[in-house]
PDB file of C-alpha atoms in Angstrom:
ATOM      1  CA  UNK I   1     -91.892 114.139 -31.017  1.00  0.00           C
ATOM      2  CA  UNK I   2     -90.874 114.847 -27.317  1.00  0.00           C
ATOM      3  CA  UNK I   3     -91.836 111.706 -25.356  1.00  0.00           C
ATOM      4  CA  UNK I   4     -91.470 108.396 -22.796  1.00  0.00           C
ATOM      5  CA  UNK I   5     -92.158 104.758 -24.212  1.00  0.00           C
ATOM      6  CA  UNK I   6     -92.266 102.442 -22.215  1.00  0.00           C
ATOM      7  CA  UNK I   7     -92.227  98.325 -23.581  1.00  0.00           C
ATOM      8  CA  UNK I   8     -94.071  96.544 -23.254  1.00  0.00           C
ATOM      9  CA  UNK I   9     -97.356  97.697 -22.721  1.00  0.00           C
ATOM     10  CA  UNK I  10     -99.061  95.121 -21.583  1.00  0.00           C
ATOM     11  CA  UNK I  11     -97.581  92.028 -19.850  1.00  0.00           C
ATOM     12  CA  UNK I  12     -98.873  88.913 -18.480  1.00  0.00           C
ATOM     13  CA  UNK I  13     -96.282  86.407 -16.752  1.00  0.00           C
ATOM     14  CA  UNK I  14     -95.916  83.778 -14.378  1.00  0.00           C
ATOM     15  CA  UNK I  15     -94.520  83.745 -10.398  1.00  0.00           C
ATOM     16  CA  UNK I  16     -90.504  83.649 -10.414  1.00  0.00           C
ATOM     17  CA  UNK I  17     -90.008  84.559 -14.064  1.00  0.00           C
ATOM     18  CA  UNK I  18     -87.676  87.628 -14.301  1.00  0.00           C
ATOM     19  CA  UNK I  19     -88.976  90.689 -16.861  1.00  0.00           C
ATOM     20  CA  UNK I  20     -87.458  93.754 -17.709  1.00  0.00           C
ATOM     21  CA  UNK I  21     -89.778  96.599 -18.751  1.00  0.00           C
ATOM     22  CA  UNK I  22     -87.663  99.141 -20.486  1.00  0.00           C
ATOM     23  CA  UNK I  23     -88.462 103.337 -20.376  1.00  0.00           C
ATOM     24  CA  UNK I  24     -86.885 105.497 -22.664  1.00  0.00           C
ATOM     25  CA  UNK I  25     -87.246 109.329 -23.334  1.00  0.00           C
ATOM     26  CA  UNK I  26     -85.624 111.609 -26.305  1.00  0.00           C
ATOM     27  CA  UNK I  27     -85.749 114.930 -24.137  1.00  0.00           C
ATOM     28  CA  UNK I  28     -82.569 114.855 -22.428  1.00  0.00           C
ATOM     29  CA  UNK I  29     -83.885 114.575 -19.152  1.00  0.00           C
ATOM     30  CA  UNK I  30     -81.771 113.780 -16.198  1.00  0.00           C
ATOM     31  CA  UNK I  31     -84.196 112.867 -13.748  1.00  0.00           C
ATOM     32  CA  UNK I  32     -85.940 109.774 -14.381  1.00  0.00           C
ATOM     33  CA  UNK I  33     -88.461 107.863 -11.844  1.00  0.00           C
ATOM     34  CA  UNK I  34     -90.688 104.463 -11.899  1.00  0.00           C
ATOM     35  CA  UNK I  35     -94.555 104.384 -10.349  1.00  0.00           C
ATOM     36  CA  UNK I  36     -96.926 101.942  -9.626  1.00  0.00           C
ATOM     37  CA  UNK I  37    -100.607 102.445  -9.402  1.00  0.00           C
ATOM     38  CA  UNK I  38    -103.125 100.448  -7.621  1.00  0.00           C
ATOM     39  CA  UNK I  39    -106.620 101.126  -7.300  1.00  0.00           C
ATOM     40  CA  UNK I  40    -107.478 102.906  -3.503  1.00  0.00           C
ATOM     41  CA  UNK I  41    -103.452 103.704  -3.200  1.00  0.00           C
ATOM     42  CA  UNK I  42    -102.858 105.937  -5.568  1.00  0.00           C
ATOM     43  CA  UNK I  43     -99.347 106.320  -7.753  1.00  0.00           C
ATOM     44  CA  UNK I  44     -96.258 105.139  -5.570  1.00  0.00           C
ATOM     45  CA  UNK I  45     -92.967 106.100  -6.628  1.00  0.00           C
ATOM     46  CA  UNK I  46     -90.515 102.985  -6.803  1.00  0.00           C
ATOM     47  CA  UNK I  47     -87.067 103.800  -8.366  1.00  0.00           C
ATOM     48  CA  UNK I  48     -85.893 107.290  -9.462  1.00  0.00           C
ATOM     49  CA  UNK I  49     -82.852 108.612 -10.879  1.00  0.00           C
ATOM     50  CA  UNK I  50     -81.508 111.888 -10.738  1.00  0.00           C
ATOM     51  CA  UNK I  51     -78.520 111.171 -13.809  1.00  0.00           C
ATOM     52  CA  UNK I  52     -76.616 108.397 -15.069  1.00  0.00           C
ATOM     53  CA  UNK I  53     -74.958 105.623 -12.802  1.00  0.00           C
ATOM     54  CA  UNK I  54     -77.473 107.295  -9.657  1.00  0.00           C
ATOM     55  CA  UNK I  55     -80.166 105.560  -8.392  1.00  0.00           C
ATOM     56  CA  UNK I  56     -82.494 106.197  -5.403  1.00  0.00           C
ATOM     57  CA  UNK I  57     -85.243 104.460  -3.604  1.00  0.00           C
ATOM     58  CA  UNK I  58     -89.080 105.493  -3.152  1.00  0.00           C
ATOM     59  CA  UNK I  59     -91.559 104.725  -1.095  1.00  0.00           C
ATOM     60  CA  UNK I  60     -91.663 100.852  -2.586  1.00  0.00           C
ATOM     61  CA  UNK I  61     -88.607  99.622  -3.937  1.00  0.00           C
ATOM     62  CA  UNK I  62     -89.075  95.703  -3.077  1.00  0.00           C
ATOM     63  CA  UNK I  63     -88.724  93.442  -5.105  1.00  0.00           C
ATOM     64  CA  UNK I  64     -87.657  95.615  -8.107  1.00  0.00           C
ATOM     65  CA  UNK I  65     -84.334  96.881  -9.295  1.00  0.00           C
ATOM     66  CA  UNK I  66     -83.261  99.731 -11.927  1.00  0.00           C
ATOM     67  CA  UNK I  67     -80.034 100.903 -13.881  1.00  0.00           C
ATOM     68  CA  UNK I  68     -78.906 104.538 -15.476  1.00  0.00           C
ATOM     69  CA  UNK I  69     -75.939 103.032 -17.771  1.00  0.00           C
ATOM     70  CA  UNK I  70     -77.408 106.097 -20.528  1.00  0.00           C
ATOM     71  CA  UNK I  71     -79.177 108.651 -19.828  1.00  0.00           C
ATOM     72  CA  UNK I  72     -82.436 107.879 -22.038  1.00  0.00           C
ATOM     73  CA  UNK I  73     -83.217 104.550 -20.743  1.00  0.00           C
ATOM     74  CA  UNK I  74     -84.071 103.580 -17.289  1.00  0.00           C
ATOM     75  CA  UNK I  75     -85.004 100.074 -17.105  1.00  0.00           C
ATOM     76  CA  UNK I  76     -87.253  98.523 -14.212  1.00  0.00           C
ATOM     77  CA  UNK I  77     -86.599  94.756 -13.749  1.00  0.00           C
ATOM     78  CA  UNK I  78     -88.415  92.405 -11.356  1.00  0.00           C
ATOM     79  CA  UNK I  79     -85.975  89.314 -10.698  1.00  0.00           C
ATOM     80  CA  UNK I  80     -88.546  87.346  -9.275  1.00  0.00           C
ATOM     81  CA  UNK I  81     -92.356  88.682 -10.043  1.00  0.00           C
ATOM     82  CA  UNK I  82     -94.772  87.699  -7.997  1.00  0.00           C
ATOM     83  CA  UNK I  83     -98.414  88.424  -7.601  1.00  0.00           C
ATOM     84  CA  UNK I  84     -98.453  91.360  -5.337  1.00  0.00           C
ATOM     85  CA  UNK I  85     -96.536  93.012  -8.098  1.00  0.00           C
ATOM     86  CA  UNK I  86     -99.794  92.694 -10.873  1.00  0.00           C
ATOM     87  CA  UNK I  87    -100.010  96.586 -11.299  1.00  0.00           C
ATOM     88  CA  UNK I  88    -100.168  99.493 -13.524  1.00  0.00           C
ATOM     89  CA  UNK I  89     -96.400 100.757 -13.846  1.00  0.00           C
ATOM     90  CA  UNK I  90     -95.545 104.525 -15.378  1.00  0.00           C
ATOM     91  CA  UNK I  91     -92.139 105.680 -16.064  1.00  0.00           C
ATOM     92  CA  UNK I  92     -91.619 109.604 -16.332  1.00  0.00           C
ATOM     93  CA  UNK I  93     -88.858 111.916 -17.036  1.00  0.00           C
ATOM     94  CA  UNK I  94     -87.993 115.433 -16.040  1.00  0.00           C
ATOM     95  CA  UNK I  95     -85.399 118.339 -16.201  1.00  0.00           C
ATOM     96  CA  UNK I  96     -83.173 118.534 -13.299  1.00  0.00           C
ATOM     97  CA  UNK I  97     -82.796 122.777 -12.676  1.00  0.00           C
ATOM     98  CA  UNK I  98     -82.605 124.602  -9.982  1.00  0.00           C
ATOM     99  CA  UNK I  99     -86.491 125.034  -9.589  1.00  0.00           C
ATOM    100  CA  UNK I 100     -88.844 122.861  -8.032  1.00  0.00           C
ATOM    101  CA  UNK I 101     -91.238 123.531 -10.766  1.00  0.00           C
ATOM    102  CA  UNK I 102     -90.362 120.667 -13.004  1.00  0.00           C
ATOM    103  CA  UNK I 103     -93.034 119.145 -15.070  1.00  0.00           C
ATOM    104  CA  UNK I 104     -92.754 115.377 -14.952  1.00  0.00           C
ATOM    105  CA  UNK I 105     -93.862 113.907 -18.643  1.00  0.00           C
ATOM    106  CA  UNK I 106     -94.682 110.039 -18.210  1.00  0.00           C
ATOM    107  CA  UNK I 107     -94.883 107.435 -20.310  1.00  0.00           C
ATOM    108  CA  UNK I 108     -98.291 105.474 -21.630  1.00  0.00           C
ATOM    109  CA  UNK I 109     -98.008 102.961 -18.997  1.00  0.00           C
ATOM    110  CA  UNK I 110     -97.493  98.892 -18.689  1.00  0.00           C
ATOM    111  CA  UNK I 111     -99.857  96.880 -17.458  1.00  0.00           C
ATOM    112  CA  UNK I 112     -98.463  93.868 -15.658  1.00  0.00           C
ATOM    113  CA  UNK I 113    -100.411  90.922 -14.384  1.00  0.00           C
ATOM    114  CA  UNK I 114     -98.556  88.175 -12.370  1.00  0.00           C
ATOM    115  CA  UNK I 115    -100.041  84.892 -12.078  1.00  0.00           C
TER     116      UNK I 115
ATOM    117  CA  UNK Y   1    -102.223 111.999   8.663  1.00  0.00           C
ATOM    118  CA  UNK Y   2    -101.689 111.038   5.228  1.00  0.00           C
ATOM    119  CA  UNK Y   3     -98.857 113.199   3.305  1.00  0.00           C
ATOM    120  CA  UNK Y   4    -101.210 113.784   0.265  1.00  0.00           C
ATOM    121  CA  UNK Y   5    -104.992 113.365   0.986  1.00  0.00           C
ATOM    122  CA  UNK Y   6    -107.595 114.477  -1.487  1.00  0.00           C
ATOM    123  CA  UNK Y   7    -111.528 114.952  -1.285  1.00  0.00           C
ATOM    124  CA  UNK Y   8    -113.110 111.826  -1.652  1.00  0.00           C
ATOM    125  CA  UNK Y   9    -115.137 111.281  -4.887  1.00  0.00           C
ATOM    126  CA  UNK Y  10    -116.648 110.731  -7.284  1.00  0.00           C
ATOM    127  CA  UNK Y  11    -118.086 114.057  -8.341  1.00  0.00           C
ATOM    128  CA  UNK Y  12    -121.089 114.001 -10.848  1.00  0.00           C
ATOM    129  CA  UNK Y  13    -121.634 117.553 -11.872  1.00  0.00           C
ATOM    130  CA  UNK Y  14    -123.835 118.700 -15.084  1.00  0.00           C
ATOM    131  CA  UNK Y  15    -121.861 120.988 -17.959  1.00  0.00           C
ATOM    132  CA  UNK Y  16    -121.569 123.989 -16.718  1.00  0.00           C
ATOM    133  CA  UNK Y  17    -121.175 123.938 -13.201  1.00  0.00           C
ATOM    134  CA  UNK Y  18    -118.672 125.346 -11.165  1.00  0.00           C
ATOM    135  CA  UNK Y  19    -116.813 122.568  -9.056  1.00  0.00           C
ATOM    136  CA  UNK Y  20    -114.059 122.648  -6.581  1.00  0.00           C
ATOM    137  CA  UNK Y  21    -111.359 120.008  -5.569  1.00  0.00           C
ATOM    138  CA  UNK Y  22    -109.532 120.428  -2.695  1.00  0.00           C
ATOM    139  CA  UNK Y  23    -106.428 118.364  -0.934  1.00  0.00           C
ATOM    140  CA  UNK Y  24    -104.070 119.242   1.855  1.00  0.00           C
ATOM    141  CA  UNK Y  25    -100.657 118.043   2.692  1.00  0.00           C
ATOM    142  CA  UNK Y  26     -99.196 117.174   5.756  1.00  0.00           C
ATOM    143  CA  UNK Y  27     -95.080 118.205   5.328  1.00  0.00           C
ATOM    144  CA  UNK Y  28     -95.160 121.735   5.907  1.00  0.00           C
ATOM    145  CA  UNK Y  29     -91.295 121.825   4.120  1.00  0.00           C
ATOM    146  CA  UNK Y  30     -93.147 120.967   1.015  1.00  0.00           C
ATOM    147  CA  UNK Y  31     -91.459 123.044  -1.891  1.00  0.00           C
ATOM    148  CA  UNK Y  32     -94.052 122.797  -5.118  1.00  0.00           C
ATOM    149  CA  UNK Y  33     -97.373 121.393  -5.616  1.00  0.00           C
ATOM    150  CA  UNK Y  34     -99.058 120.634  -8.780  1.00  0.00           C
ATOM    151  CA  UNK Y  35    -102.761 119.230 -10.241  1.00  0.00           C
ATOM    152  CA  UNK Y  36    -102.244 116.202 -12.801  1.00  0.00           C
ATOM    153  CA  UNK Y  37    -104.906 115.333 -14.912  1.00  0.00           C
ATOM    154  CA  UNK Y  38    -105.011 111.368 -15.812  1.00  0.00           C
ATOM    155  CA  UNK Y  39    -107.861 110.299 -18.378  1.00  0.00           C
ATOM    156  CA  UNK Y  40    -109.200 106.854 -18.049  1.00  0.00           C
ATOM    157  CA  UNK Y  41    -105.957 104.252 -18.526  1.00  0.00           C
ATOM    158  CA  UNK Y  42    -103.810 107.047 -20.011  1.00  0.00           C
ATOM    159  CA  UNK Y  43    -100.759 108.247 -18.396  1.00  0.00           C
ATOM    160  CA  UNK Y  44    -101.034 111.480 -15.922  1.00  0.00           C
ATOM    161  CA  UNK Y  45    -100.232 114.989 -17.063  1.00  0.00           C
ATOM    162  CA  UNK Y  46     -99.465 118.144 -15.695  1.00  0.00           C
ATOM    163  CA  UNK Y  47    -103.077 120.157 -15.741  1.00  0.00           C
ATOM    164  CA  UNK Y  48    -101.543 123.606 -13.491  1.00  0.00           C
ATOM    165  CA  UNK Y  49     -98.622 123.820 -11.607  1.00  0.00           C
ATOM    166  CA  UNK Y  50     -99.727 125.682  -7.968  1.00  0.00           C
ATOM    167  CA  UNK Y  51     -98.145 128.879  -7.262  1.00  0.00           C
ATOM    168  CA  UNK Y  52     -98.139 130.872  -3.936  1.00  0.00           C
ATOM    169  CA  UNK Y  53    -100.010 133.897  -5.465  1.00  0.00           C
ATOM    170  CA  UNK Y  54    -102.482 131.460  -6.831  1.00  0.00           C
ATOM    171  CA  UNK Y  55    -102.240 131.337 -10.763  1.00  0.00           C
ATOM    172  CA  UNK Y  56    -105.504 130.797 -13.252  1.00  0.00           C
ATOM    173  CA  UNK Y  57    -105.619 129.073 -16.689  1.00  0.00           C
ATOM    174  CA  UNK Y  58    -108.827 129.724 -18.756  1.00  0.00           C
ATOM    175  CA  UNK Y  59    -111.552 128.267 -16.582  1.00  0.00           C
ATOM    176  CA  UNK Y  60    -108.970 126.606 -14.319  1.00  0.00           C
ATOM    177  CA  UNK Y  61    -108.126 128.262 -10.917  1.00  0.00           C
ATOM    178  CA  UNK Y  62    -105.221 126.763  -8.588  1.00  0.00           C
ATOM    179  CA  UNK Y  63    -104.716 128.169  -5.416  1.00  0.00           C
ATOM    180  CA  UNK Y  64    -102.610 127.362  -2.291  1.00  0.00           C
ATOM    181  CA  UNK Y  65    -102.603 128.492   1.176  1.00  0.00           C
ATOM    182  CA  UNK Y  66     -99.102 127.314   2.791  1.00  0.00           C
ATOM    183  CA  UNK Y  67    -100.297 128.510   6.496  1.00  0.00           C
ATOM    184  CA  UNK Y  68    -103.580 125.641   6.085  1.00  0.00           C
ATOM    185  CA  UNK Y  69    -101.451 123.784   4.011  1.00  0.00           C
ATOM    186  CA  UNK Y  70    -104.215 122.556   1.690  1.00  0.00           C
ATOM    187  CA  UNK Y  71    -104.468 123.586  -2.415  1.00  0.00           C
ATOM    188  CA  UNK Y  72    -107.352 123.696  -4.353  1.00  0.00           C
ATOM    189  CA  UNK Y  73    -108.621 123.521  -7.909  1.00  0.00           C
ATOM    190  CA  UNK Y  74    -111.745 125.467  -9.132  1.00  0.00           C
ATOM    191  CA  UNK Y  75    -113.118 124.151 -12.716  1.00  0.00           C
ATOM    192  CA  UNK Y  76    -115.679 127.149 -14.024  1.00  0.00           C
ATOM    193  CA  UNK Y  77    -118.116 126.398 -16.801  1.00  0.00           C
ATOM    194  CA  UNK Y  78    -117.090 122.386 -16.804  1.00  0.00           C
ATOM    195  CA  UNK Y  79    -117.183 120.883 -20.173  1.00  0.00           C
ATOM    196  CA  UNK Y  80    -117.827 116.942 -20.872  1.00  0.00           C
ATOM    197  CA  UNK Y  81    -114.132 116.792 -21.354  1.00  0.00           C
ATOM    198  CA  UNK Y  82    -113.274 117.815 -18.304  1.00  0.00           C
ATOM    199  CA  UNK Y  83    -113.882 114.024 -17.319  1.00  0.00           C
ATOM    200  CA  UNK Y  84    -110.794 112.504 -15.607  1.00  0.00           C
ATOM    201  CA  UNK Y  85    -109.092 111.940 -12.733  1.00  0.00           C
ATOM    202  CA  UNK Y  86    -107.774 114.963 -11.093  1.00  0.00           C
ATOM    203  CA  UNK Y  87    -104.204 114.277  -9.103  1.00  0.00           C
ATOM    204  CA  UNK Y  88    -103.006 116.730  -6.402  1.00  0.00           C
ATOM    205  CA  UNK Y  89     -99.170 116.213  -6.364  1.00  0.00           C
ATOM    206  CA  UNK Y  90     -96.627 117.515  -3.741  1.00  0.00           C
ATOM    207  CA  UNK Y  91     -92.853 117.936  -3.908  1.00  0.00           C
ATOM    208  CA  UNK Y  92     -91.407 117.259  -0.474  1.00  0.00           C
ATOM    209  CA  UNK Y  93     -88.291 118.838  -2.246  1.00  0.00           C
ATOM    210  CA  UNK Y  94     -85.496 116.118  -0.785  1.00  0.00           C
ATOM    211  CA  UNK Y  95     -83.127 116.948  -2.955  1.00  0.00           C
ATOM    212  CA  UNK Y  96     -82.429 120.795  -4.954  1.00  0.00           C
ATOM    213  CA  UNK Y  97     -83.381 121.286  -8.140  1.00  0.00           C
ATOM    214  CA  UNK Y  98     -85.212 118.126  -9.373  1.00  0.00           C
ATOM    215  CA  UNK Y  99     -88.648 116.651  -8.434  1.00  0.00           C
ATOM    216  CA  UNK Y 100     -87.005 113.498  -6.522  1.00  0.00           C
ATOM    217  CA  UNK Y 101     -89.662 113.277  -4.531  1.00  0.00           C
ATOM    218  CA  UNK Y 102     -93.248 114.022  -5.702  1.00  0.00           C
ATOM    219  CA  UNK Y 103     -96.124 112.241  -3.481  1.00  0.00           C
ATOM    220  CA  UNK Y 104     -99.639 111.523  -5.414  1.00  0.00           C
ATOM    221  CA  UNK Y 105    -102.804 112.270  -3.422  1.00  0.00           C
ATOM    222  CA  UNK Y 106    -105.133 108.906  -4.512  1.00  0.00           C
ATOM    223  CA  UNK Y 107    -107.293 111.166  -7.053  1.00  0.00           C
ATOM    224  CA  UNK Y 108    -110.611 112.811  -7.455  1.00  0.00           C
ATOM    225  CA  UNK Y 109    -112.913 111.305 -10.150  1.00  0.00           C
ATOM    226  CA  UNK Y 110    -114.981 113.994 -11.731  1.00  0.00           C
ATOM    227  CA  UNK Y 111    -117.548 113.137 -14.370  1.00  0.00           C
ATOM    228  CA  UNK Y 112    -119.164 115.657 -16.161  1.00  0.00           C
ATOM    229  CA  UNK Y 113    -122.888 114.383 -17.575  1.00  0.00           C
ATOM    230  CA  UNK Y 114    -124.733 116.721 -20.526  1.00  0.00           C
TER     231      UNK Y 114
END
């Protein structure tokens, strides 16, 4: 089955304590990209990637980092969570073509609370 | 003004009705525009991608007018199921060939009561 997963799914940590929430998809995308949701602001893209070893910032990279070592994983890592960071996180994946028209697929979503 | 800004909501329509959603975008380069659909704490999907000739799917209608640069949605004969979260979505197009940059309006809520 064609799809993102994203681990874990749900996450509950401490201030200062480094996670890694991993994304992977079996559909050969190239173009790869991390969210975050909060309630009133919508989905904010943090990370994307449009093929392996190529990163990019969005419109909130702080505080996070990513890597594209293979092309079906594209880990988000938070070195030092803190509470501003409790959010709803999505990784998707897409085709990279030469149309604009590329359906993004995303993944079920983490839920990360910072304490 | 907001790059991606959506009716407010909630909408509370009875099955059946007609309802329309409508959002407007303020980057007039914008290259493709889409309406994800994201059911209560599930993950968003694509619902219509938003063509310049306007393109219809069952009882869904997209359309998009570049020169007001606004797109709408029109849901005919709603159904309970039709109860989600409707996401107008914008590709400022950065970079050719790949949705690098896709901007989220904040979401319409429609619920759909027997």
């Amino acid at each position: 089955e064609a799809q993102v997963t994203q681990n874990p799914r749900y996450l509950i940590t401490v201030t200062g304590k480094k996670l890694t929430v991993t994304c992977s998809q079996n559909m050969n995308h190239e173009y790869m990209s991390w969210y975050r949701q909060d309630p009133g602001l919508g989905l904010r893209q943090i990370y994307y990637s449009m093929n392996v070893e190529v990163t990019d910032k969005g419109d909130v990279p702080e505080g996070y980092k990513v890597s594209r070592k293979e092309k079906r994983n594209f880990p988000l890592i938070l070195e030092s969570p803190s509470p501003n960071q409790t959010s709803l996180y999505f990784c998707a994946s897409s085709l990279k073509t030469r149309t604009f028209y590329n359906e993004q697929f995303f993944g079920p979503g983490t839920r990360l609370t910072v304490l | 003004r907001k790059e991606v800004e959506q009716d407010p909501g909630p909408f509370n329509v009875p099955e059946g009705a007609t309802v329309a959603f409508n959002c407007t975008y303020s980057n007039s380069a914008s290259q493709s525009f889409f309406w994800y659909r994201q059911d209560c704490r599930k993950e968003p999907k694509l619902l219509m991608s938003v063509y310049s000739s306007g393109n219809e799917d069952g009882r869904f209608t997209a359309q998009l007018n570049r020169a007001s640069q606004y797109i709408s949605l029109l849901i005919r004969d709603s159904k309970l199921s039709d109860s989600a979260t409707y996401l107008c979505v914008v590709n400022m197009g950065l970079d050719t060939g790949a949705n690098s940059k896709l901007t989220f309006g904040k979401g319409i809520t429609l619920s759909v009561r027997p």
